[in-house]
Coordinates of C-alpha atoms in Angstrom, one line a residue:
M1 CA 18.1 8.7 25.1
G2 CA 14.1 8.9 25.2
Y3 CA 11.6 6.2 23.9
A4 CA 9.8 5.3 20.9
A5 CA 6.0 4.7 20.6
L6 CA 4.0 2.7 18.8
L7 CA 0.6 4.2 18.0
Y8 CA -2.2 1.8 16.9
D9 CA -5.9 1.9 17.2
R10 CA -6.2 -1.7 16.3
L11 CA -3.2 -4.5 17.3
T12 CA -3.1 -6.6 13.7
I13 CA 0.0 -9.2 13.5
D14 CA 2.4 -6.3 12.0
E15 CA 1.9 -4.3 14.7
A16 CA 2.6 -7.8 16.8
E17 CA 6.1 -8.7 14.1
L18 CA 6.9 -4.7 15.2
L19 CA 7.0 -5.3 19.1
L20 CA 9.1 -8.8 18.6
T21 CA 11.3 -7.1 16.6
A22 CA 12.0 -3.8 18.7
N23 CA 12.4 -6.5 21.7
R24 CA 14.9 -8.7 20.0
R25 CA 16.6 -5.6 19.0
G26 CA 16.6 -3.8 22.2
L27 CA 14.4 -1.0 21.4
T28 CA 11.1 -0.8 23.9
F29 CA 8.0 0.4 22.7
K30 CA 5.4 2.6 24.7
K31 CA 2.2 1.3 23.4
V32 CA -0.2 4.1 22.5
F33 CA -3.8 2.9 21.7
T34 CA -6.6 5.7 20.7
K35 CA -9.6 5.5 19.1
D36 CA -9.7 10.0 19.3
P37 CA -6.0 10.9 18.1
S38 CA -7.2 14.8 18.8
M39 CA -6.9 13.5 22.8
L40 CA -3.3 12.7 22.9
S41 CA -1.6 15.3 25.5
E42 CA 1.5 15.5 26.5
A43 CA 0.8 12.7 29.5
D44 CA 0.5 9.8 26.6
L45 CA 4.0 10.6 25.7
T46 CA 6.3 11.3 28.1
D47 CA 9.8 11.2 27.1
V48 CA 8.7 9.5 24.1
R49 CA 11.0 11.3 21.4
V50 CA 9.7 9.0 18.2
V51 CA 6.1 8.0 17.6
V52 CA 5.4 4.7 14.9
N53 CA 2.3 5.8 13.2
R54 CA -0.1 2.4 12.6
C55 CA -3.4 3.7 12.9
E56 CA -5.2 1.4 10.3
S57 CA -8.3 4.1 10.2
K58 CA -7.0 7.0 7.9
N59 CA -8.8 9.5 9.6
R60 CA -7.4 8.5 12.7
A61 CA -3.9 8.7 11.2
L62 CA -4.2 11.9 9.3
E63 CA -5.3 13.1 12.9
A64 CA -2.8 11.0 14.9
A65 CA 0.1 12.9 12.7
R66 CA -1.2 15.9 13.0
R67 CA -1.3 16.0 16.6
I68 CA 2.0 14.3 17.1
T69 CA 3.7 17.0 15.6
S70 CA 1.7 19.7 16.9
L71 CA 3.5 17.9 20.4
N72 CA 6.9 18.2 18.8
R73 CA 7.9 14.7 18.1
T74 CA 9.5 13.1 15.3
I75 CA 6.7 10.9 13.7
V76 CA 7.0 8.1 11.1
N77 CA 5.2 8.7 8.8
S78 CA 4.6 12.8 8.7
Y79 CA 1.2 14.4 8.5
K80 CA 2.5 15.9 5.6
V81 CA 3.2 12.5 3.7
E82 CA 0.4 11.0 5.8
E83 CA -2.0 13.9 4.2
L84 CA -0.7 13.2 0.3
C85 CA -0.9 9.0 0.4
S86 CA -4.4 9.3 1.8
N87 CA -5.9 10.9 -0.9
K88 CA -5.6 9.0 -3.9
I89 CA -6.3 12.1 -6.7
R90 CA -3.5 14.6 -5.1
T91 CA -0.6 11.6 -4.7
I92 CA -1.4 10.7 -8.8
E93 CA -1.7 14.3 -9.8
T94 CA 2.2 15.3 -7.7
L95 CA 3.9 12.1 -9.0
D96 CA 2.3 13.1 -13.1
K97 CA 3.3 16.8 -12.5
R98 CA 7.1 15.8 -12.0
G99 CA 7.7 13.6 -14.8
I100 CA 6.3 10.2 -13.2
K101 CA 4.5 7.8 -15.4
V102 CA 0.6 7.1 -13.9
P103 CA -2.4 5.9 -15.5
K104 CA -4.4 8.5 -16.6
G105 CA -7.6 9.5 -14.8
L106 CA -10.2 12.0 -14.6
F107 CA -11.4 13.4 -10.8
K108 CA -15.4 15.2 -10.9
L109 CA -16.4 16.7 -7.5
F110 CA -20.0 16.0 -6.7
P111 CA -23.1 18.4 -8.1
R112 CA -23.7 21.0 -5.5
D113 CA -27.6 20.6 -6.4
L114 CA -27.7 16.7 -5.8
H115 CA -31.4 16.7 -7.6
G116 CA -29.0 17.9 -10.9
S117 CA -27.1 14.4 -10.5
S118 CA -28.6 13.8 -13.9
N119 CA -27.1 16.2 -16.3
W120 CA -23.6 15.6 -14.0
I121 CA -23.6 11.8 -15.2
D122 CA -24.3 12.9 -18.6
E123 CA -21.3 15.6 -18.2
V124 CA -18.8 12.3 -16.3
V125 CA -20.0 9.9 -19.0
E126 CA -19.2 12.4 -21.8
E127 CA -15.7 13.5 -20.2
A128 CA -14.5 10.1 -19.1
E129 CA -15.6 8.7 -23.0
V130 CA -13.0 11.4 -24.9
K131 CA -10.0 11.1 -21.9
L132 CA -10.4 7.3 -20.7
K133 CA -11.7 4.2 -22.9
Y134 CA -13.4 1.2 -22.1
P135 CA -12.3 -0.9 -19.5
I136 CA -12.6 2.3 -17.3
V137 CA -12.0 1.8 -13.8
F138 CA -13.8 3.2 -10.5
K139 CA -11.8 4.0 -7.6
P140 CA -13.2 4.9 -4.5
T141 CA -10.7 7.9 -3.5
H142 CA -10.4 7.1 0.1
G143 CA -10.7 3.0 0.0
S144 CA -8.4 0.9 1.0
W145 CA -7.8 -3.1 -0.4
G146 CA -9.2 -3.1 -3.2
K147 CA -12.6 -2.4 -1.8
G148 CA -15.1 -0.9 -4.2
I149 CA -12.5 -0.9 -7.1
I150 CA -14.8 -1.7 -10.2
K151 CA -13.7 -2.3 -13.5
I152 CA -16.0 -1.1 -16.2
D153 CA -16.9 -2.1 -19.9
C154 CA -19.5 0.2 -21.2
R155 CA -21.5 3.6 -21.2
E156 CA -24.9 1.5 -19.4
H157 CA -22.3 0.2 -17.0
L158 CA -20.6 3.4 -16.4
M159 CA -23.9 4.7 -15.7
E160 CA -25.0 2.5 -13.3
V161 CA -22.1 2.8 -11.3
L162 CA -22.0 6.7 -11.2
R163 CA -26.5 6.6 -10.4
E164 CA -24.6 4.4 -7.5
N165 CA -22.0 7.0 -6.3
S166 CA -23.4 10.3 -7.0
K167 CA -23.1 11.9 -3.3
P168 CA -20.8 11.9 -1.0
N169 CA -19.9 9.2 1.1
E170 CA -17.1 7.6 3.7
I171 CA -15.3 6.6 0.6
N172 CA -16.0 8.8 -1.9
P173 CA -16.1 12.0 0.2
E174 CA -15.7 15.0 -2.6
G175 CA -16.5 13.0 -6.2
V176 CA -15.6 10.3 -8.2
F177 CA -12.4 9.4 -9.5
L178 CA -12.0 7.1 -13.1
Q179 CA -8.7 5.7 -14.1
E180 CA -8.0 3.7 -17.7
Y181 CA -8.0 0.6 -17.0
V182 CA -4.0 -0.7 -17.5
E183 CA -3.6 -4.4 -18.9
K184 CA -1.3 -6.2 -16.4
P185 CA 0.2 -8.9 -17.0
G186 CA -1.6 -10.9 -14.1
F187 CA 0.0 -9.3 -11.3
D188 CA 1.2 -5.8 -9.8
L189 CA 4.1 -4.7 -7.5
R190 CA 3.9 -3.4 -4.2
I191 CA 7.4 -1.7 -3.5
I192 CA 8.6 -0.9 0.0
A193 CA 10.8 2.0 0.1
Y194 CA 12.1 4.7 2.6
K195 CA 14.0 7.8 3.8
E196 CA 16.5 7.2 6.2
K197 CA 19.1 10.7 7.0
R198 CA 17.3 11.9 3.6
E199 CA 18.5 9.2 1.5
T200 CA 15.9 7.3 0.0
D201 CA 16.1 3.4 -1.0
I202 CA 13.7 0.5 -1.9
L203 CA 13.9 -2.3 0.9
C204 CA 12.0 -5.4 -0.6
C205 CA 9.2 -6.1 -3.6
I206 CA 6.5 -8.0 -4.1
A207 CA 4.6 -9.2 -7.2
R208 CA 0.4 -9.6 -6.1
V209 CA -0.5 -12.2 -8.6
S210 CA -4.4 -12.0 -10.0
R211 CA -5.6 -16.1 -9.2
R212 CA -7.6 -16.0 -13.0
P213 CA -7.8 -13.2 -16.2
E214 CA -11.5 -11.6 -15.0
E215 CA -9.7 -10.9 -11.2
F216 CA -7.7 -7.4 -12.0
R217 CA -7.7 -6.5 -8.7
T218 CA -4.5 -7.8 -7.4
N219 CA -4.3 -7.3 -3.4
T220 CA -3.5 -10.2 -1.2
H221 CA -6.4 -9.3 0.9
L222 CA -8.5 -10.4 -1.9
G223 CA -6.7 -13.7 -2.4
G224 CA -3.7 -12.2 -4.2
L225 CA -0.4 -14.8 -4.3
P226 CA 2.8 -12.6 -2.8
V227 CA 6.0 -13.4 -5.1
G228 CA 9.2 -12.0 -3.8
V229 CA 11.0 -9.6 -6.5
E230 CA 14.1 -8.7 -7.0
L231 CA 13.9 -5.1 -8.3
E232 CA 17.7 -4.1 -8.3
N233 CA 17.7 -6.5 -11.4
Y234 CA 16.0 -4.1 -13.3
P235 CA 17.5 -0.1 -12.9
E236 CA 14.7 1.7 -14.7
H237 CA 12.1 0.5 -12.2
V238 CA 14.7 1.2 -9.7
N239 CA 15.2 4.8 -10.6
E240 CA 11.5 5.4 -11.3
V241 CA 10.3 4.2 -7.6
L242 CA 13.6 6.6 -5.8
K243 CA 12.1 9.3 -7.7
A244 CA 8.5 8.7 -6.8
T245 CA 9.4 8.3 -3.2
E246 CA 11.6 11.4 -2.8
I247 CA 8.3 13.1 -4.3
I248 CA 6.1 11.9 -1.8
M249 CA 8.4 12.0 1.6
Q250 CA 9.7 15.4 0.3
E251 CA 11.9 17.6 2.5
E252 CA 11.2 14.8 5.3
E253 CA 14.1 13.0 7.0
Y254 CA 12.4 9.5 7.7
G255 CA 9.3 7.9 6.7
I256 CA 8.3 4.5 5.0
I257 CA 6.2 4.0 2.3
A258 CA 4.4 1.4 -0.1
L259 CA 4.2 2.2 -3.6
D260 CA 2.0 0.0 -6.3
A261 CA 3.1 -0.2 -9.6
M262 CA 1.3 -1.5 -12.8
P263 CA 4.2 -3.6 -14.8
Q264 CA 2.8 -2.3 -19.1
I265 CA 4.2 -5.4 -21.6
E266 CA 3.1 -5.0 -25.2
N267 CA 2.1 -8.2 -27.3
I268 CA 3.3 -11.1 -24.8
D269 CA 1.1 -13.7 -23.8
H270 CA 1.2 -14.0 -20.0
S271 CA -1.6 -17.0 -19.8
I272 CA 1.3 -19.1 -18.3
V273 CA 0.7 -16.6 -15.1
Y274 CA -2.4 -17.8 -14.4
K275 CA -1.4 -21.3 -15.0
L276 CA 1.4 -21.1 -12.6
T277 CA -0.3 -19.3 -10.3
G278 CA -3.3 -22.0 -9.8
E279 CA -0.9 -24.2 -9.3
C280 CA 0.0 -22.6 -6.1
V281 CA -2.9 -21.0 -4.7
K282 CA -3.8 -24.4 -2.8
M283 CA -1.0 -24.0 -0.4
Y284 CA -1.3 -20.4 -0.4
D285 CA -5.4 -20.4 0.5
K286 CA -4.0 -23.6 3.6
I287 CA -1.4 -20.5 5.0
R288 CA -4.1 -18.0 4.3
K289 CA -6.9 -20.1 6.7
F290 CA -4.4 -20.9 9.1
V291 CA -3.4 -17.3 9.6
D292 CA -7.6 -16.7 9.7
E293 CA -7.7 -19.8 12.5
N294 CA -5.2 -18.0 14.7
K295 CA -4.7 -14.4 14.4
F296 CA -6.8 -13.8 18.0
K297 CA -4.7 -16.1 19.5
R298 CA -1.1 -14.4 20.8
Y299 CA 1.0 -13.8 17.4
S300 CA 4.1 -15.1 19.3
E301 CA 2.9 -19.0 19.5
W302 CA 1.9 -19.5 15.9
K303 CA 3.9 -17.5 13.8
N304 CA 6.9 -20.0 13.5
E305 CA 4.5 -22.2 12.2
M306 CA 3.4 -19.9 9.6
E307 CA 6.6 -19.2 8.5
L308 CA 7.2 -23.0 7.8
M309 CA 4.3 -23.1 5.4
F310 CA 5.5 -20.4 3.3
Q311 CA 9.3 -21.8 3.1
K312 CA 7.1 -25.0 1.8
L313 CA 5.7 -22.6 -0.7
K314 CA 8.3 -21.0 -1.8
M315 CA 10.1 -24.5 -3.0
D316 CA 7.0 -25.7 -5.1
D317 CA 8.5 -26.1 -8.1
S318 CA 5.4 -24.1 -9.6
Y319 CA 6.1 -21.0 -7.4
I320 CA 9.8 -21.7 -8.4
K321 CA 8.9 -21.4 -12.1
L322 CA 5.9 -18.8 -11.6
R323 CA 8.7 -16.1 -9.6
K324 CA 11.1 -16.5 -13.1
V325 CA 8.3 -16.2 -15.6
I326 CA 8.1 -13.0 -14.0
S327 CA 11.3 -12.1 -13.5
S328 CA 11.4 -12.5 -17.2
L329 CA 8.3 -10.3 -18.1
L330 CA 9.2 -7.8 -15.6
E331 CA 12.8 -7.1 -18.0
S332 CA 10.6 -5.9 -21.0
S333 CA 8.0 -3.8 -19.0
S334 CA 7.9 -0.5 -17.7
L335 CA 5.9 1.0 -15.0
K336 CA 3.2 3.3 -14.3
I337 CA 2.9 4.2 -10.1
H338 CA -0.6 4.3 -9.2
E339 CA -1.0 4.6 -5.5
A340 CA 1.2 5.0 -2.4
N341 CA 0.3 3.6 1.3
S342 CA 1.6 5.3 4.3
R343 CA 0.8 2.2 6.6
F344 CA 0.9 -1.4 4.8
D345 CA 0.7 -4.8 5.7
Y346 CA 3.4 -6.8 5.6
A347 CA 3.7 -9.5 8.3
M348 CA 2.3 -12.2 6.5
N349 CA 2.9 -12.0 2.8
T350 CA 5.7 -9.4 2.3
R351 CA 8.2 -10.3 5.1
N352 CA 7.7 -14.5 3.7
A353 CA 7.5 -13.9 0.2
T354 CA 10.9 -11.3 0.0
G355 CA 12.7 -12.7 3.4
V356 CA 13.0 -9.0 4.1
N357 CA 11.3 -8.1 7.1
P358 CA 9.8 -4.3 7.2
A359 CA 9.6 -4.0 11.0
E360 CA 13.6 -4.0 10.9
K361 CA 13.8 -0.9 9.0
Y362 CA 10.7 0.5 11.0
V363 CA 13.1 -0.1 14.2
D364 CA 16.3 1.6 12.3
L365 CA 14.3 4.6 12.2
C366 CA 13.2 4.9 15.5
L367 CA 16.8 4.3 16.8
E368 CA 18.1 6.5 14.4
V369 CA 15.9 9.3 15.2
L370 CA 16.9 8.6 19.4
R371 CA 20.4 9.4 18.2
D372 CA 19.8 12.3 16.9
N373 CA 18.0 13.3 19.7
Q374 CA 20.8 12.5 22.2
P375 CA 22.5 15.6 24.7
S376 CA 25.4 16.0 22.9

């Protein structure tokens, strides 16, 4: 039957959750640690048929997918999916060309002559003001976890940001990306979707709720509150997400990704979202502190206590009301999908907020591949 392998460059609680889930279900993962995926060889993958790529570094994840593919193993996710998800510009352009609603954006390559950056800045500002309206969002093309995202309210601020980002760096290797600012109703959506035997489906969804109106970033790494959402109650949203998943997965048979989407709602006061969130964050911050204090200890020893803390949060009156408010707002919303992630965190927030464990789907996919590779 062969084996499955877990490829990683840092063992987080997400990988620990996957190993626990696999062990409970009788799937043995061969753990393969790498800091240089290009050096992976047949010897590293003896009897391995399928590899789950959980490298945190995007460059490593991409190189790992390329190398594993060259060694004729199935990898989740494939090189094509990994490559598309690693590039925000290509993701947006690909979805837009296929009719998926996305935020308007502008990508400008850095000037070839870095001494001519002042002219380049003027050109970018002029084009941005024609195509986009203030406020404008500056987004790193290869960033993650909300780092480096800046909301820009005026020309002077835009010029200042461009001056500071007028040459290649690790998170902006080719140019700058500016995007329209989409007014959120206090939250956006993180949707886990997958492809199994050429059938796409949605696994689960959370709303990531900002703590205050002035904090437009909703990432849970920055303190955004996770709230479980039953996306199946909104058929239009489901259809849009499934179409986007099909486009990103292309012809691949197996894969699992996280899509980020912005709900758009016209002329609705959503101040109640911030009020209720403010009443929930004390309990949530206790969970965050608990996880941070225990992250270097064995995950299995404190996992249950974290789950109990989440259960108490989910039974809190303010949290229950917030979930109902979010559900009501989604009924009158449209979605703009703005990002796809091939490696996403789930063990703390998504799993506990939704009651659905993405590790189970990783195991499902591996078992399916192993069954397909059995000799007839």
